[in-house]
Coordinates of C-alpha atoms and ligand atoms in Angstrom, one line a residue:
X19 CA 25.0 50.3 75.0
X20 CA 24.4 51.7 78.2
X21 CA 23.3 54.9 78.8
X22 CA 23.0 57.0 81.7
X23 CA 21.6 60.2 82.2
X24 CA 22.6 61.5 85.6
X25 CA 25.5 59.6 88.0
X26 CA 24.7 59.8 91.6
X27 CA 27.3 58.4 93.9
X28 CA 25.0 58.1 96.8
X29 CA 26.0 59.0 100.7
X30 CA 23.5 57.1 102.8
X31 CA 21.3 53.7 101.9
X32 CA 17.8 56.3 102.8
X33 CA 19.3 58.6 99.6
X34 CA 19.8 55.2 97.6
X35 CA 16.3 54.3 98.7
X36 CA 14.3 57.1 97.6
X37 CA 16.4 57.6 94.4
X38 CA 16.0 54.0 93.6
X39 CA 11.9 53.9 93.7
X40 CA 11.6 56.1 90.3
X41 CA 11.2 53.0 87.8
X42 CA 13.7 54.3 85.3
X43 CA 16.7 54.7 87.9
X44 CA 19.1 51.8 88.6
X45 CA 21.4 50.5 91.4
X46 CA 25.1 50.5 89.7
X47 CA 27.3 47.9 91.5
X48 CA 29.8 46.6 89.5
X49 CA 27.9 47.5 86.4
X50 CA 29.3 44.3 84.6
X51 CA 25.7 43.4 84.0
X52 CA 24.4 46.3 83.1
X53 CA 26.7 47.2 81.0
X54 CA 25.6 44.8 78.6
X55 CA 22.7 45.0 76.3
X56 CA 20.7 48.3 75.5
X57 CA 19.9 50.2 78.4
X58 CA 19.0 54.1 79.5
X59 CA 18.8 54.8 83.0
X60 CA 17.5 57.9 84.2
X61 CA 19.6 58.2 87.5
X62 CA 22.8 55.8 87.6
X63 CA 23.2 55.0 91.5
X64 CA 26.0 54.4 92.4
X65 CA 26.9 52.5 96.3
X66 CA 30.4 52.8 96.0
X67 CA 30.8 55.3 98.8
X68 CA 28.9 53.6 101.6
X69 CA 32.0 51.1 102.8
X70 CA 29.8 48.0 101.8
X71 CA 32.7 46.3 100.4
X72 CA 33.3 44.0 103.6
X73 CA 33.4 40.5 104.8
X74 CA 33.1 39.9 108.7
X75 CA 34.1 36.7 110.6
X76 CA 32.5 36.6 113.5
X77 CA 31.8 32.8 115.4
X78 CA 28.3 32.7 114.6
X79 CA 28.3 34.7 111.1
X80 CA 29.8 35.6 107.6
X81 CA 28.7 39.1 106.5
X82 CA 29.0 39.8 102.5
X83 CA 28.6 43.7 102.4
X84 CA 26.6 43.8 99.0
X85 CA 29.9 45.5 97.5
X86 CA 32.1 43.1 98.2
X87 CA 33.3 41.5 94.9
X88 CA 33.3 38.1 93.4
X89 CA 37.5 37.8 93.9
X90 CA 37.6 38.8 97.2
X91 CA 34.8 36.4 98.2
X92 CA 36.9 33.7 96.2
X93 CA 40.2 34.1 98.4
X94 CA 38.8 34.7 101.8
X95 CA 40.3 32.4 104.1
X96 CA 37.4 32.1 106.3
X97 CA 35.1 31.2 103.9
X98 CA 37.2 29.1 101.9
X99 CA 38.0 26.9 105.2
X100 CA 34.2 27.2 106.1
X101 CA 33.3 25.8 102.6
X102 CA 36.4 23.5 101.8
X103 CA 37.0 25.4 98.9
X104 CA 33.6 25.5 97.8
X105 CA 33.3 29.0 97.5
X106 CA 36.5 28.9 95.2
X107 CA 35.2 26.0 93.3
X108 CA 31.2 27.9 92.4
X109 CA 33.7 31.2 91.5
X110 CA 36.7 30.3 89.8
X111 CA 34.6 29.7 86.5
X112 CA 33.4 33.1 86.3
X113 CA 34.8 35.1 83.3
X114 CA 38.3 36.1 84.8
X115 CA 40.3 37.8 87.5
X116 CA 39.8 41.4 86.4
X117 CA 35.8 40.4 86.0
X118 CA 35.6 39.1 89.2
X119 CA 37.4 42.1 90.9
X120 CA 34.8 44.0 89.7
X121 CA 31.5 42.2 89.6
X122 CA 30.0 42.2 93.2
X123 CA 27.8 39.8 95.4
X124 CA 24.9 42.6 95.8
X125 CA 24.4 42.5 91.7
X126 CA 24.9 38.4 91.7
X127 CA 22.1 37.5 94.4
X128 CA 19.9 40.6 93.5
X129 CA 20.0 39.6 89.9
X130 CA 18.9 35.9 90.5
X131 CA 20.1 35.1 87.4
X132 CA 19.0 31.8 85.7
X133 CA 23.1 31.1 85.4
X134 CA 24.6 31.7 88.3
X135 CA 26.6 30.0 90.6
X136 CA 27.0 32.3 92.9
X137 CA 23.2 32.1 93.9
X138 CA 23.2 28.3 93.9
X139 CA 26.4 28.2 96.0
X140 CA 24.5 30.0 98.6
X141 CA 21.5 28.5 98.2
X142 CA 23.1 25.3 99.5
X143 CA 24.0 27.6 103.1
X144 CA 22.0 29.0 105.7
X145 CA 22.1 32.3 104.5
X146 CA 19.6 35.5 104.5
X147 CA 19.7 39.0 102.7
X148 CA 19.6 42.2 104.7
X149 CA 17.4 44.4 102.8
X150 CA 16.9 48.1 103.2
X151 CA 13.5 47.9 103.7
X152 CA 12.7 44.4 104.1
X153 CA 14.5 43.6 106.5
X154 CA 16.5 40.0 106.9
X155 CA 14.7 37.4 104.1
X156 CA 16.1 34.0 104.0
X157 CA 18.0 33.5 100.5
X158 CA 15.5 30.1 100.1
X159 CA 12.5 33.1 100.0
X160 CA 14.1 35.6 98.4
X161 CA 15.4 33.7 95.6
X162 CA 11.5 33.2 94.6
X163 CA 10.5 37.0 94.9
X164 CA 9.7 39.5 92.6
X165 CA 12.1 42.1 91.3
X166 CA 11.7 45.5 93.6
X167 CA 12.8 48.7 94.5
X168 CA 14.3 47.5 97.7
X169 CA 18.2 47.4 98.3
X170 CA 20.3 44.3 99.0
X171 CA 22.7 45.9 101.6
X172 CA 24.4 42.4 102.6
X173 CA 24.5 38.3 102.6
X174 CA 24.6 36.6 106.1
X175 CA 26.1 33.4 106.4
X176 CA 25.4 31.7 109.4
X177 CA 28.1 29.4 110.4
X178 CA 27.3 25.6 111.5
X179 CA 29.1 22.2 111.6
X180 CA 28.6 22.2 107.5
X181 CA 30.1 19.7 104.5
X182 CA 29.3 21.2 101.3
X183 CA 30.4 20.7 97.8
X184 CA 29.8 22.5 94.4
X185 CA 30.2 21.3 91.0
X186 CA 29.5 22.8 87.3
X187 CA 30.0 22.3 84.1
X188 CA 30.7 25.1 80.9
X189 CA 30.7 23.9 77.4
X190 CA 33.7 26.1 77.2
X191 CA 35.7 27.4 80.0
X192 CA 34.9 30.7 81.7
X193 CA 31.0 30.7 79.6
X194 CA 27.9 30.3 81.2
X195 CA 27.8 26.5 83.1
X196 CA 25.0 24.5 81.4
X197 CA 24.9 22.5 84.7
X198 CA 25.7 23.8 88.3
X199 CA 25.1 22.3 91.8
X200 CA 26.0 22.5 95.3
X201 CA 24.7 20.0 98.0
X202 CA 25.7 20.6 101.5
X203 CA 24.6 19.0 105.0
X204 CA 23.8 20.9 108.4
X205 CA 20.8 20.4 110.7
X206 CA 20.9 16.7 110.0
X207 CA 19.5 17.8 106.5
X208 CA 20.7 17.3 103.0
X209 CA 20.6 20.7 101.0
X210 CA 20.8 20.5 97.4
X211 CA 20.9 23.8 95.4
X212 CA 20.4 23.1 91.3
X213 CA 21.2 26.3 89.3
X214 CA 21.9 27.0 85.7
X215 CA 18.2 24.9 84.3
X216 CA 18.6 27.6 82.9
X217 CA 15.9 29.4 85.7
X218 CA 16.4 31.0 89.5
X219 CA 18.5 28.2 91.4
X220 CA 15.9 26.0 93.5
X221 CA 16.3 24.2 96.8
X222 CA 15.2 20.7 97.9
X223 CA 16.0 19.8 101.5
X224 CA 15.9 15.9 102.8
X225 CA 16.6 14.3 105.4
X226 CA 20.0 13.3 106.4
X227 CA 19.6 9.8 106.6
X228 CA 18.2 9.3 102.8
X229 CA 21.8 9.5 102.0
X230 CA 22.6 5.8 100.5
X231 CA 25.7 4.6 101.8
X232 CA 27.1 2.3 98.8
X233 CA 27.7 3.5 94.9
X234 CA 25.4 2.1 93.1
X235 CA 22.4 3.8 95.7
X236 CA 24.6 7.2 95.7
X237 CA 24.0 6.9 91.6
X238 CA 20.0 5.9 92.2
X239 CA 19.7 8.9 94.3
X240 CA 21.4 11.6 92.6
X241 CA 19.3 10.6 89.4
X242 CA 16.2 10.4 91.4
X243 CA 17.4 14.1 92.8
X244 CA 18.2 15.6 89.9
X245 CA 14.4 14.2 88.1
X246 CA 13.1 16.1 90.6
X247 CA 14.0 19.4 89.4
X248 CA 12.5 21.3 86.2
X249 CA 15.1 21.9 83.7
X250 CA 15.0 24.0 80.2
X251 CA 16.6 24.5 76.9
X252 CA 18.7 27.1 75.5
X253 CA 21.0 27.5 72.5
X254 CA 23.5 26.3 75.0
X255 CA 22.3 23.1 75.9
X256 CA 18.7 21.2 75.8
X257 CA 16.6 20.5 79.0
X258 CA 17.2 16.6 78.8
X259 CA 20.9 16.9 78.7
X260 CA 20.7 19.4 81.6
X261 CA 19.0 17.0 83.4
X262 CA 21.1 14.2 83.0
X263 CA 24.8 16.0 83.6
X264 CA 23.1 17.5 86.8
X265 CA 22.9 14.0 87.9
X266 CA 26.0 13.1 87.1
X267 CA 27.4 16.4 89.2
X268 CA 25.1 15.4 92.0
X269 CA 26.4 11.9 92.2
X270 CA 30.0 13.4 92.3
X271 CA 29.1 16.0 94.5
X272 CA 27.5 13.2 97.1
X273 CA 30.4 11.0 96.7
X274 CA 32.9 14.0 97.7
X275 CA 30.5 14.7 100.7
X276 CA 30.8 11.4 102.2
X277 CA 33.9 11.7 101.4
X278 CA 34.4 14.8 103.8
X279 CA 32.5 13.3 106.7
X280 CA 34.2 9.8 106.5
X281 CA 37.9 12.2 106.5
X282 CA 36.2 14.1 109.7
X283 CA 35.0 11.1 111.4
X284 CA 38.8 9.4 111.4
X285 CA 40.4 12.5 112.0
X286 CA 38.0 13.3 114.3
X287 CA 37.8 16.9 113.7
X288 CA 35.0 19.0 113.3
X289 CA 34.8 22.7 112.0
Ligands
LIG11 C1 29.7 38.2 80.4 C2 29.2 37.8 81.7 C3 29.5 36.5 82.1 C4 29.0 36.0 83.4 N1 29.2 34.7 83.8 C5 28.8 34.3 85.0 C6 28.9 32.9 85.4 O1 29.4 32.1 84.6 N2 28.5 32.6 86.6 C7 27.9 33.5 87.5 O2 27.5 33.1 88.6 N3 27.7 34.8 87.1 C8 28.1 35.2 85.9 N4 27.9 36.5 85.5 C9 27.2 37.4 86.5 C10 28.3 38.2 87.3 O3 29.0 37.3 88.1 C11 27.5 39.2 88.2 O4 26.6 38.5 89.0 C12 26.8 40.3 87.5 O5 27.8 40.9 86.7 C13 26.1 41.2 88.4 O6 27.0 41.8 89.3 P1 27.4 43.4 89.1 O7 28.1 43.8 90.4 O8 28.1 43.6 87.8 O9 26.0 44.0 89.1 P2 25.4 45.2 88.2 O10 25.6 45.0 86.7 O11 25.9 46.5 88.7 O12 23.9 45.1 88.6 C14 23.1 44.0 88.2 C15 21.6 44.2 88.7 O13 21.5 44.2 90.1 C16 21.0 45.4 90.6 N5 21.8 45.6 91.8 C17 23.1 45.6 92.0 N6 23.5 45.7 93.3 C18 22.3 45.9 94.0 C19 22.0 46.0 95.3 N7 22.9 46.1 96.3 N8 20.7 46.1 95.7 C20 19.7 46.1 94.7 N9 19.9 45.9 93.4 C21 21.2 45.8 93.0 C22 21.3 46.5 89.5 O14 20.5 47.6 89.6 C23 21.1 45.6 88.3 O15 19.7 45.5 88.0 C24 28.3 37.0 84.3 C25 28.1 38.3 83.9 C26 28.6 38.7 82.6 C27 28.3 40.1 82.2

């Protein structure tokens, strides 16, 4: 059970700041995490009343104000068309609607939780966190540092000719996936994002051109990819099965990217 000794709905990020540095006091965001498991907090803090529930468009930039939720990242049109559904496709899996109207982006990427897809959606992107204190990190960085007392106040997307795809897979619908992944390609670079080892989502970046253009290379590569990552066991699945339906998502994930650039190239669109 959660328990909270004082509620503090805060009416500046400084007064979330300081309030945030004593050890027992907590950020509350959508408090779908913490509400689970046995926890007292001294101070529950709560960010609700600092309008950080948006998503900007601009051309250069997405901007995820740490309270937006999980739906409303889901259905936006601009990052749905920026992705090609990506977004939907890393999202959809999570719980249910009413969850996902309630869990936010702040408490996913802050959490850097050894599950999510959220976090290896991103990964994929060139994103950065805007931190109270620290300033603009780049997700690749952040995802590697330390829990602290700072405050995630929003995710940047920067926007670039992208193709990116995402894929997972859940022993049952709507639990924790077993396997995620999203690979993407922008600055003539391959990105591919492996979540769910079950550790923090990790990043390899190649270049472009080591993408094999026939089947039986695209299979090679995705298992050479996925060998490349650590993986681990849990009661949900073991480390060698990870490994192995990770390369099997890669493969289908590198598949639907060529895919997308061969449907550009004879259209010849570009986003
Ligand atoms: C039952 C269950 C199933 C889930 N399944 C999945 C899944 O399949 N895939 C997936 O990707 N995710 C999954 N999640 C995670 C979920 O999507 C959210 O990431 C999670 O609930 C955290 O979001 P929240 O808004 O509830 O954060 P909270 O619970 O409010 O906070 C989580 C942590 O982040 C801190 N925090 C929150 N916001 C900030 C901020 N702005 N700055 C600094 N610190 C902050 C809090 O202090 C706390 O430590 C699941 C969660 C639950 C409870």
């Amino acid at each position: 059970m959660l328990r909270i000794n004082e509620y503090r709905r805060v009416e500046s990020l400084e007064e979330a700041y300081g309030l945030n540095q004593k050890k027992n006091n907590k950020i509350i965001a959508g408090g779908v995490w913490l509400k689970i498991g046995d926890r007292r907090l001294g101070t529950g803090i709560d960010l609700s009343g600092l309008s950080l529930d948006y998503i900007t468009e601009t051309d250069d930039v997405f901007m995820i104000g740490a309270m937006a939720v999980l739906r409303d990242i889901e259905t936006h049109p601009g990052l749905l068309a920026y992705t090609d559904g990506a977004v939907k496709e890393s999202i959809r899996h999570i719980v249910g609607v009413q969850f996902r109207n309630c869990a936010t982006i702040g408490g996913s990427i802050y959490g850097r939780f050894g599950f999510s897809d959220v976090l290896t959606l991103f990964l994929a992107m060139d994103a950065e966190v805007e931190l109270y204190e620290g300033g603009m990190v780049p997700l690749k960085e952040f995802v590697h540092m330390p829990y602290d007392n700072d405050i995630l106040v929003a995710l940047h997307v920067k926007k670039k000719p992208i193709h990116i795809v995402y894929k997972s897979q859940r022993n049952t619908a709507t639990d924790f996936p077993v396997a995620a992944c999203a690979v993407s390609e922008y600055d003539g670079k391959l990105h591919v994002s492996v979540g769910a080892r079950p550790a923090r989502a990790e990043l390899l970046e190649i270049a472009s051109d080591a993408m094999p253009g026939t089947e039986d290379g695209i299979r090679a590569f995705a298992e050479e990819l996925a060998g490349q990552f650590v993986f681990g066991s849990n009661r949900r699945a073991g480390a060698e099965y990870r490994r192995h339906v990770t390369g099997v998502l890669l493969a289908r994930a590198l598949r639907e990217l060529a895919g997308q650039k061969q449907h550009e190239r004879r259209n010849g669109e570009m986003k």
